[in-house]
GROMACS .gro file of C-alpha atoms in nm:
model
  363
    1MET     CA    1  20.148  16.014  -4.281
    2LYS     CA    2  19.991  15.981  -4.586
    3MET     CA    3  19.819  16.211  -4.721
    4LYS     CA    4  19.442  16.312  -4.783
    5LYS     CA    5  19.284  16.249  -5.181
    6ILE     CA    6  19.072  16.554  -5.366
    7ILE     CA    7  18.915  16.440  -5.636
    8PHE     CA    8  18.757  16.665  -5.926
    9VAL     CA    9  18.571  16.510  -6.173
   10THR     CA   10  18.487  16.688  -6.462
   11PRO     CA   11  18.378  16.619  -6.764
   12GLN     CA   12  18.638  16.731  -6.947
   13ILE     CA   13  18.943  16.948  -6.924
   14LYS     CA   14  18.820  17.225  -7.198
   15THR     CA   15  18.907  17.609  -7.145
   16GLY     CA   16  18.572  17.706  -6.899
   17GLY     CA   17  18.462  17.870  -6.660
   18GLY     CA   18  18.389  17.613  -6.418
   19ASN     CA   19  18.695  17.404  -6.473
   20ARG     CA   20  18.901  17.793  -6.418
   21VAL     CA   21  18.785  17.751  -6.032
   22PHE     CA   22  18.850  17.303  -5.988
   23PHE     CA   23  19.160  17.367  -6.145
   24GLU     CA   24  19.301  17.693  -5.952
   25LEU     CA   25  19.128  17.536  -5.619
   26ALA     CA   26  19.356  17.259  -5.708
   27ASN     CA   27  19.670  17.483  -5.750
   28ILE     CA   28  19.640  17.593  -5.414
   29LEU     CA   29  19.554  17.213  -5.245
   30VAL     CA   30  19.816  17.027  -5.362
   31ASN     CA   31  20.016  17.214  -5.112
   32ASP     CA   32  19.833  17.000  -4.821
   33TYR     CA   33  19.633  16.657  -5.013
   34GLU     CA   34  19.709  16.479  -5.314
   35VAL     CA   35  19.479  16.590  -5.569
   36LYS     CA   36  19.381  16.414  -5.898
   37ILE     CA   37  19.123  16.566  -6.212
   38ILE     CA   38  18.929  16.281  -6.311
   39TYR     CA   39  18.735  16.256  -6.652
   40PRO     CA   40  18.604  16.050  -6.845
   41ASN     CA   41  18.749  16.048  -7.224
   42ASN     CA   42  18.509  16.215  -7.437
   43SER     CA   43  18.655  16.469  -7.554
   44GLU     CA   44  19.055  16.623  -7.701
   45GLU     CA   45  18.947  16.963  -7.637
   46THR     CA   46  19.272  17.099  -7.392
   47ASN     CA   47  19.275  17.397  -7.206
   48THR     CA   48  19.498  17.732  -7.091
   49PHE     CA   49  19.559  17.736  -6.774
   50PHE     CA   50  19.855  17.696  -6.549
   51VAL     CA   51  19.816  17.370  -6.365
   52ASP     CA   52  20.048  17.264  -6.105
   53ASP     CA   53  20.289  16.961  -6.211
   54ARG     CA   54  20.172  16.772  -5.921
   55ILE     CA   55  19.814  16.742  -6.026
   56LYS     CA   56  19.760  16.445  -6.191
   57PHE     CA   57  19.466  16.423  -6.495
   58LEU     CA   58  19.308  16.062  -6.501
   59PRO     CA   59  19.088  16.020  -6.859
   60VAL     CA   60  18.863  15.724  -6.806
   61GLY     CA   61  18.793  15.456  -7.059
   62LYS     CA   62  18.922  15.437  -7.427
   63PHE     CA   63  18.852  15.784  -7.634
   64GLU     CA   64  18.483  15.762  -7.707
   65HIS     CA   65  18.343  15.981  -7.990
   66ASN     CA   66  17.940  15.835  -8.059
   67LYS     CA   67  17.715  15.905  -7.763
   68ILE     CA   68  17.685  15.529  -7.624
   69GLY     CA   69  18.051  15.497  -7.566
   70LYS     CA   70  18.041  15.881  -7.388
   71LEU     CA   71  17.812  15.753  -7.205
   72ARG     CA   72  17.968  15.427  -7.128
   73ASN     CA   73  18.266  15.648  -7.008
   74VAL     CA   74  18.061  15.840  -6.786
   75ILE     CA   75  17.965  15.551  -6.595
   76ASN     CA   76  18.290  15.397  -6.611
   77THR     CA   77  18.402  15.685  -6.418
   78PHE     CA   78  18.169  15.667  -6.117
   79LEU     CA   79  18.260  15.333  -6.068
   80TYR     CA   80  18.622  15.415  -6.117
   81LEU     CA   81  18.572  15.625  -5.815
   82ASN     CA   82  18.425  15.397  -5.630
   83LYS     CA   83  18.603  15.155  -5.686
   84TYR     CA   84  18.992  15.297  -5.620
   85GLU     CA   85  18.894  15.605  -5.482
   86LYS     CA   86  18.596  15.490  -5.188
   87LYS     CA   87  18.822  15.708  -4.869
   88SER     CA   88  18.914  16.036  -5.090
   89TYR     CA   89  18.719  16.387  -5.052
   90VAL     CA   90  18.481  16.370  -5.404
   91ILE     CA   91  18.329  16.694  -5.563
   92THR     CA   92  18.175  16.707  -5.875
   93SER     CA   93  18.054  17.009  -6.010
   94ASP     CA   94  17.922  16.946  -6.437
   95PRO     CA   95  17.512  16.938  -6.399
   96ILE     CA   96  17.442  16.667  -6.668
   97MET     CA   97  17.720  16.411  -6.529
   98SER     CA   98  17.600  16.509  -6.199
   99ILE     CA   99  17.266  16.331  -6.293
  100PHE     CA  100  17.474  15.996  -6.278
  101GLY     CA  101  17.583  16.088  -5.927
  102PHE     CA  102  17.333  15.812  -5.795
  103LEU     CA  103  17.650  15.577  -5.939
  104LEU     CA  104  17.875  15.715  -5.636
  105ASN     CA  105  17.912  15.556  -5.339
  106VAL     CA  106  18.205  15.715  -5.166
  107LYS     CA  107  18.165  15.807  -4.824
  108LYS     CA  108  18.281  16.194  -4.880
  109LYS     CA  109  18.105  16.362  -5.143
  110TYR     CA  110  18.020  16.709  -5.295
  111ARG     CA  111  17.821  16.838  -5.576
  112PHE     CA  112  17.995  17.223  -5.601
  113ILE     CA  113  17.673  17.417  -5.805
  114GLN     CA  114  17.801  17.723  -5.985
  115ALA     CA  115  17.500  17.815  -6.178
  116ASP     CA  116  17.172  17.773  -6.227
  117ASP     CA  117  17.179  17.401  -6.348
  118TYR     CA  118  16.801  17.375  -6.387
  119ASN     CA  119  16.741  17.663  -6.595
  120ILE     CA  120  17.144  17.659  -6.801
  121PHE     CA  121  17.050  17.453  -7.107
  122ASN     CA  122  16.764  17.680  -7.224
  123ASP     CA  123  16.925  17.856  -7.453
  124LYS     CA  124  16.933  17.518  -7.644
  125MET     CA  125  17.249  17.506  -7.735
  126ILE     CA  126  17.339  17.189  -7.598
  127ILE     CA  127  17.052  17.044  -7.527
  128LYS     CA  128  16.813  17.102  -7.840
  129LYS     CA  129  16.485  16.941  -7.809
  130ASN     CA  130  16.209  17.002  -7.588
  131PHE     CA  131  16.166  16.672  -7.470
  132MET     CA  132  16.511  16.562  -7.445
  133LEU     CA  133  16.530  16.966  -7.168
  134TRP     CA  134  16.225  16.849  -7.039
  135ILE     CA  135  16.411  16.465  -6.908
  136TYR     CA  136  16.713  16.662  -6.777
  137LYS     CA  137  16.546  16.889  -6.573
  138VAL     CA  138  16.302  16.629  -6.427
  139LEU     CA  139  16.632  16.417  -6.369
  140THR     CA  140  16.843  16.756  -6.236
  141LYS     CA  141  16.583  16.814  -5.969
  142PHE     CA  142  16.540  16.449  -5.886
  143SER     CA  143  16.915  16.503  -5.833
  144TYR     CA  144  16.910  16.721  -5.598
  145LYS     CA  145  16.796  16.513  -5.361
  146TYR     CA  146  17.082  16.264  -5.366
  147ASN     CA  147  17.305  16.230  -5.016
  148TYR     CA  148  17.592  16.465  -5.124
  149SER     CA  149  17.671  16.784  -4.937
  150PHE     CA  150  17.626  17.096  -5.132
  151ILE     CA  151  17.874  17.372  -5.215
  152PHE     CA  152  17.798  17.671  -5.397
  153ASN     CA  153  17.962  17.921  -5.619
  154SER     CA  154  17.709  18.239  -5.512
  155ARG     CA  155  17.451  18.327  -5.257
  156TYR     CA  156  17.280  18.349  -5.608
  157SER     CA  157  17.305  17.994  -5.703
  158TYR     CA  158  17.199  17.897  -5.378
  159ASP     CA  159  16.910  18.017  -5.403
  160ARG     CA  160  16.824  17.924  -5.774
  161PHE     CA  161  16.871  17.604  -5.644
  162SER     CA  162  16.654  17.626  -5.333
  163VAL     CA  163  16.376  17.725  -5.635
  164HIS     CA  164  16.382  17.395  -5.708
  165ASN     CA  165  16.450  17.168  -5.437
  166LEU     CA  166  16.162  17.377  -5.112
  167LYS     CA  167  16.270  17.084  -4.905
  168PHE     CA  168  16.656  17.155  -4.848
  169LYS     CA  169  16.729  17.372  -4.543
  170GLN     CA  170  17.113  17.362  -4.483
  171GLU     CA  171  17.281  17.666  -4.443
  172PRO     CA  172  17.519  17.702  -4.759
  173PHE     CA  173  17.881  17.617  -4.817
  174ILE     CA  174  17.997  17.930  -4.980
  175VAL     CA  175  18.336  17.942  -5.221
  176HIS     CA  176  18.368  18.209  -5.484
  177PRO     CA  177  18.586  18.176  -5.751
  178ALA     CA  178  18.882  18.432  -5.764
  179LEU     CA  179  19.191  18.593  -5.887
  180ASN     CA  180  19.567  18.475  -5.970
  181HIS     CA  181  19.682  18.855  -5.867
  182VAL     CA  182  20.006  18.782  -5.978
  183VAL     CA  183  19.825  18.748  -6.353
  184PHE     CA  184  19.544  18.943  -6.298
  185ASN     CA  185  19.630  19.293  -6.235
  186THR     CA  186  19.751  19.688  -6.306
  187SER     CA  187  20.086  19.706  -6.348
  188ASN     CA  188  20.118  19.731  -6.693
  189LYS     CA  189  19.801  19.922  -6.709
  190GLN     CA  190  19.871  20.280  -6.918
  191PHE     CA  191  19.601  20.491  -6.758
  192SER     CA  192  19.531  20.817  -6.978
  193LYS     CA  193  19.222  21.021  -7.039
  194LYS     CA  194  19.214  20.896  -7.408
  195ASN     CA  195  19.013  21.040  -7.683
  196LYS     CA  196  18.900  20.704  -7.773
  197LYS     CA  197  18.856  20.422  -7.588
  198GLN     CA  198  18.902  20.088  -7.638
  199LEU     CA  199  18.603  19.816  -7.527
  200CYS     CA  200  18.628  19.421  -7.461
  201LEU     CA  201  18.366  19.124  -7.403
  202VAL     CA  202  18.427  18.762  -7.378
  203ALA     CA  203  18.200  18.618  -7.648
  204ARG     CA  204  18.001  18.294  -7.606
  205LYS     CA  205  17.814  18.184  -7.905
  206HIS     CA  206  17.567  18.041  -7.638
  207PRO     CA  207  17.258  18.270  -7.651
  208LEU     CA  208  17.238  18.264  -7.306
  209LYS     CA  209  17.550  18.501  -7.286
  210GLY     CA  210  17.411  18.753  -7.464
  211LEU     CA  211  17.610  18.898  -7.715
  212GLN     CA  212  17.318  18.995  -7.924
  213THR     CA  213  17.247  19.201  -7.648
  214PHE     CA  214  17.577  19.418  -7.745
  215ILE     CA  215  17.558  19.370  -8.111
  216ASP     CA  216  17.202  19.529  -8.112
  217ALA     CA  217  17.329  19.836  -7.888
  218TRP     CA  218  17.674  19.877  -8.078
  219SER     CA  219  17.433  19.890  -8.428
  220GLY     CA  220  17.187  20.123  -8.261
  221ILE     CA  221  17.455  20.383  -8.111
  222SER     CA  222  17.509  20.732  -8.268
  223ASP     CA  223  17.786  20.766  -8.528
  224THR     CA  224  17.925  21.053  -8.295
  225LEU     CA  225  17.981  20.792  -7.995
  226LYS     CA  226  18.096  20.519  -8.245
  227GLU     CA  227  18.381  20.807  -8.296
  228LYS     CA  228  18.455  20.760  -7.962
  229VAL     CA  229  18.597  20.371  -7.932
  230ASP     CA  230  18.907  20.312  -8.097
  231LYS     CA  231  18.800  19.972  -8.154
  232ILE     CA  232  18.605  19.634  -8.025
  233VAL     CA  233  18.797  19.355  -7.916
  234LEU     CA  234  18.588  18.998  -7.863
  235ILE     CA  235  18.786  18.724  -7.644
  236SER     CA  236  18.673  18.401  -7.769
  237HIS     CA  237  18.749  18.035  -7.850
  238ASP     CA  238  18.338  18.030  -7.991
  239ASP     CA  239  18.290  18.002  -8.364
  240LEU     CA  240  18.096  18.322  -8.370
  241SER     CA  241  17.958  18.278  -8.767
  242ASP     CA  242  17.636  18.302  -8.682
  243TYR     CA  243  17.670  18.693  -8.538
  244ASN     CA  244  17.713  18.989  -8.744
  245ILE     CA  245  18.077  19.086  -8.592
  246LYS     CA  246  18.219  19.249  -8.879
  247ASP     CA  247  18.327  19.525  -8.699
  248PHE     CA  248  18.538  19.392  -8.391
  249ASP     CA  249  18.849  19.204  -8.392
  250ILE     CA  250  18.886  18.864  -8.218
  251VAL     CA  251  19.160  18.732  -8.011
  252ARG     CA  252  19.170  18.373  -7.893
  253PRO     CA  253  19.385  18.329  -7.629
  254LYS     CA  254  19.607  18.062  -7.563
  255SER     CA  255  19.709  18.143  -7.222
  256ASP     CA  256  19.525  18.387  -6.908
  257GLU     CA  257  19.834  18.638  -7.042
  258ASP     CA  258  19.690  18.673  -7.334
  259ILE     CA  259  19.353  18.731  -7.188
  260VAL     CA  260  19.548  19.003  -6.930
  261LYS     CA  261  19.680  19.185  -7.244
  262VAL     CA  262  19.337  19.245  -7.361
  263TYR     CA  263  19.222  19.402  -7.044
  264LEU     CA  264  19.473  19.631  -6.952
  265GLU     CA  265  19.480  19.776  -7.324
  266SER     CA  266  19.126  19.842  -7.282
  267ASP     CA  267  18.921  20.113  -7.101
  268ILE     CA  268  18.615  19.957  -7.111
  269PHE     CA  269  18.474  19.536  -7.050
  270ILE     CA  270  18.085  19.468  -7.118
  271SER     CA  271  17.953  19.172  -6.972
  272THR     CA  272  17.594  19.067  -7.150
  273SER     CA  273  17.499  18.721  -6.991
  274LEU     CA  274  17.150  18.656  -6.858
  275SER     CA  275  17.216  18.480  -6.562
  276GLU     CA  276  17.551  18.422  -6.430
  277GLY     CA  277  17.607  18.159  -6.071
  278PHE     CA  278  17.908  18.413  -5.996
  279GLY     CA  279  18.054  18.534  -6.320
  280LEU     CA  280  18.407  18.551  -6.319
  281PRO     CA  281  18.534  18.787  -6.611
  282PRO     CA  282  18.398  19.037  -6.491
  283LEU     CA  283  18.587  19.054  -6.176
  284GLU     CA  284  18.926  18.964  -6.354
  285ALA     CA  285  18.856  19.286  -6.603
  286MET     CA  286  18.816  19.494  -6.283
  287ALA     CA  287  19.135  19.384  -6.158
  288CYS     CA  288  19.334  19.437  -6.469
  289GLY     CA  289  19.151  19.824  -6.420
  290CYS     CA  290  18.865  19.844  -6.693
  291GLY     CA  291  18.557  19.977  -6.593
  292VAL     CA  292  18.308  19.740  -6.630
  293ILE     CA  293  17.896  19.757  -6.745
  294THR     CA  294  17.768  19.422  -6.656
  295SER     CA  295  17.411  19.274  -6.680
  296ASP     CA  296  17.235  19.245  -6.370
  297SER     CA  297  17.251  18.881  -6.422
  298GLY     CA  298  17.238  18.703  -6.080
  299GLY     CA  299  17.561  18.581  -5.911
  300ILE     CA  300  17.763  18.917  -6.045
  301ASN     CA  301  17.595  19.051  -5.705
  302GLU     CA  302  17.920  18.912  -5.502
  303PHE     CA  303  18.061  19.111  -5.601
  304ALA     CA  304  17.936  19.391  -5.860
  305VAL     CA  305  17.787  19.723  -5.703
  306GLY     CA  306  17.620  19.953  -5.953
  307ASP     CA  307  17.741  20.369  -5.956
  308VAL     CA  308  18.004  20.205  -5.712
  309ASN     CA  309  18.246  19.979  -5.907
  310CYS     CA  310  18.031  19.898  -6.243
  311LEU     CA  311  17.745  19.980  -6.411
  312LYS     CA  312  17.433  19.801  -6.436
  313PHE     CA  313  17.171  19.689  -6.691
  314PRO     CA  314  16.917  19.464  -6.695
  315PRO     CA  315  16.964  19.141  -6.943
  316LYS     CA  316  16.874  19.137  -7.265
  317ASP     CA  317  16.809  19.550  -7.269
  318TYR     CA  318  17.019  19.666  -7.538
  319LYS     CA  319  16.865  20.056  -7.496
  320ALA     CA  320  16.994  20.002  -7.128
  321LEU     CA  321  17.333  19.886  -7.247
  322GLN     CA  322  17.384  20.176  -7.506
  323LYS     CA  323  17.286  20.477  -7.221
  324GLU     CA  324  17.574  20.292  -6.975
  325LEU     CA  325  17.834  20.272  -7.249
  326GLU     CA  326  17.749  20.657  -7.315
  327ILE     CA  327  17.776  20.769  -7.002
  328LEU     CA  328  18.120  20.565  -6.974
  329LEU     CA  329  18.285  20.722  -7.338
  330ASN     CA  330  18.119  21.103  -7.231
  331ASP     CA  331  18.242  21.058  -6.858
  332ASN     CA  332  18.583  21.016  -6.797
  333GLU     CA  333  18.576  21.112  -6.455
  334LYS     CA  334  18.337  20.855  -6.375
  335LEU     CA  335  18.534  20.606  -6.616
  336ASN     CA  336  18.828  20.682  -6.329
  337TYR     CA  337  18.594  20.667  -6.043
  338LEU     CA  338  18.471  20.275  -6.090
  339GLN     CA  339  18.795  20.164  -6.231
  340LYS     CA  340  18.943  20.277  -5.916
  341ASN     CA  341  18.656  20.078  -5.682
  342ALA     CA  342  18.690  19.751  -5.887
  343ILE     CA  343  19.104  19.742  -5.840
  344ASP     CA  344  19.030  19.748  -5.500
  345THR     CA  345  18.726  19.557  -5.525
  346ALA     CA  346  18.874  19.273  -5.700
  347LYS     CA  347  19.156  19.244  -5.426
  348LEU     CA  348  18.929  19.080  -5.200
  349PHE     CA  349  18.907  18.780  -5.404
  350ASN     CA  350  19.215  18.553  -5.417
  351TRP     CA  351  19.213  18.193  -5.462
  352ASP     CA  352  19.401  18.114  -5.089
  353SER     CA  353  19.106  18.235  -4.974
  354SER     CA  354  18.888  18.035  -5.154
  355ALA     CA  355  19.075  17.699  -5.098
  356LYS     CA  356  19.064  17.724  -4.712
  357LYS     CA  357  18.694  17.792  -4.737
  358ILE     CA  358  18.715  17.435  -4.977
  359ALA     CA  359  18.925  17.281  -4.701
  360GLN     CA  360  18.796  17.384  -4.429
  361ILE     CA  361  18.391  17.248  -4.572
  362LEU     CA  362  18.586  16.863  -4.644
  363ASN     CA  363  18.760  16.872  -4.280
   0.00000   0.00000   0.00000
């Protein structure tokens, strides 16, 4: 019997949270389906994720540098799907590509919403001009009316979607991101009551990711408290030259194992995002035994419970972050309590369950 096909459509295959979700789901689903990842040939960037050899990658079009050529490749990606994948399950996610979803004419099409798409570019890092941002928002609202089945990565993403699409009454299909517990675990972690702690963050250049909040918090911490910190490690592939990070170390991971190594060596993980559809890095850090301090960024509430498995602070409030950091640097008992509960929480999220949920939705 011929296997059914699942097509994940992405704008590129570089390392990123949305792609991680697609790739990890594909790694499981390829056991029961033929799986392809199709994308416009607009970027030479690759990713650091493990991908099963059975998954097929297909770039559409010749490589393009200019905007007109990139747009042509995006359009041709949908036209290719219409011609060759008419009977496949087709899942798109990227908010900009999804605007062109009206071009997609296949029977089984799904849009996997992983963030507050309407507001995701408010930091003007990608869409820099107010007029273009306004056009994007108009088109995004319009795209919510396309004939798709919608899947959400969290209740928060669904709630934000509903705010901008008041006529949407469907009970949400929610599929959580998850963890590969073979990689993200505490098997090699040394838990000890060290006099000095190591801190770590996943650092992004996008203002909405809140790196400046941590920098402001750190600059205002007393010298006495700073003496309790061995070092601060930023995990990043981004150009962070616009930020004052002279006090911090940078790790540019080539694989998940490089990320895990930082988590295992760290005592505290800090997340500063203003908004997250889910927020996978804090959950990964929990699985590796870090005490987590996180901004109350929306989707994080799918797994983060304040004073149970993490400490929370309001987004942008660097003084509140300072207070929470002071607590964990001074109270080993509190830190150990949060670490234990965080490890238990992380065990609840696995890609097998998420892939099974996707398969149920598709069928």
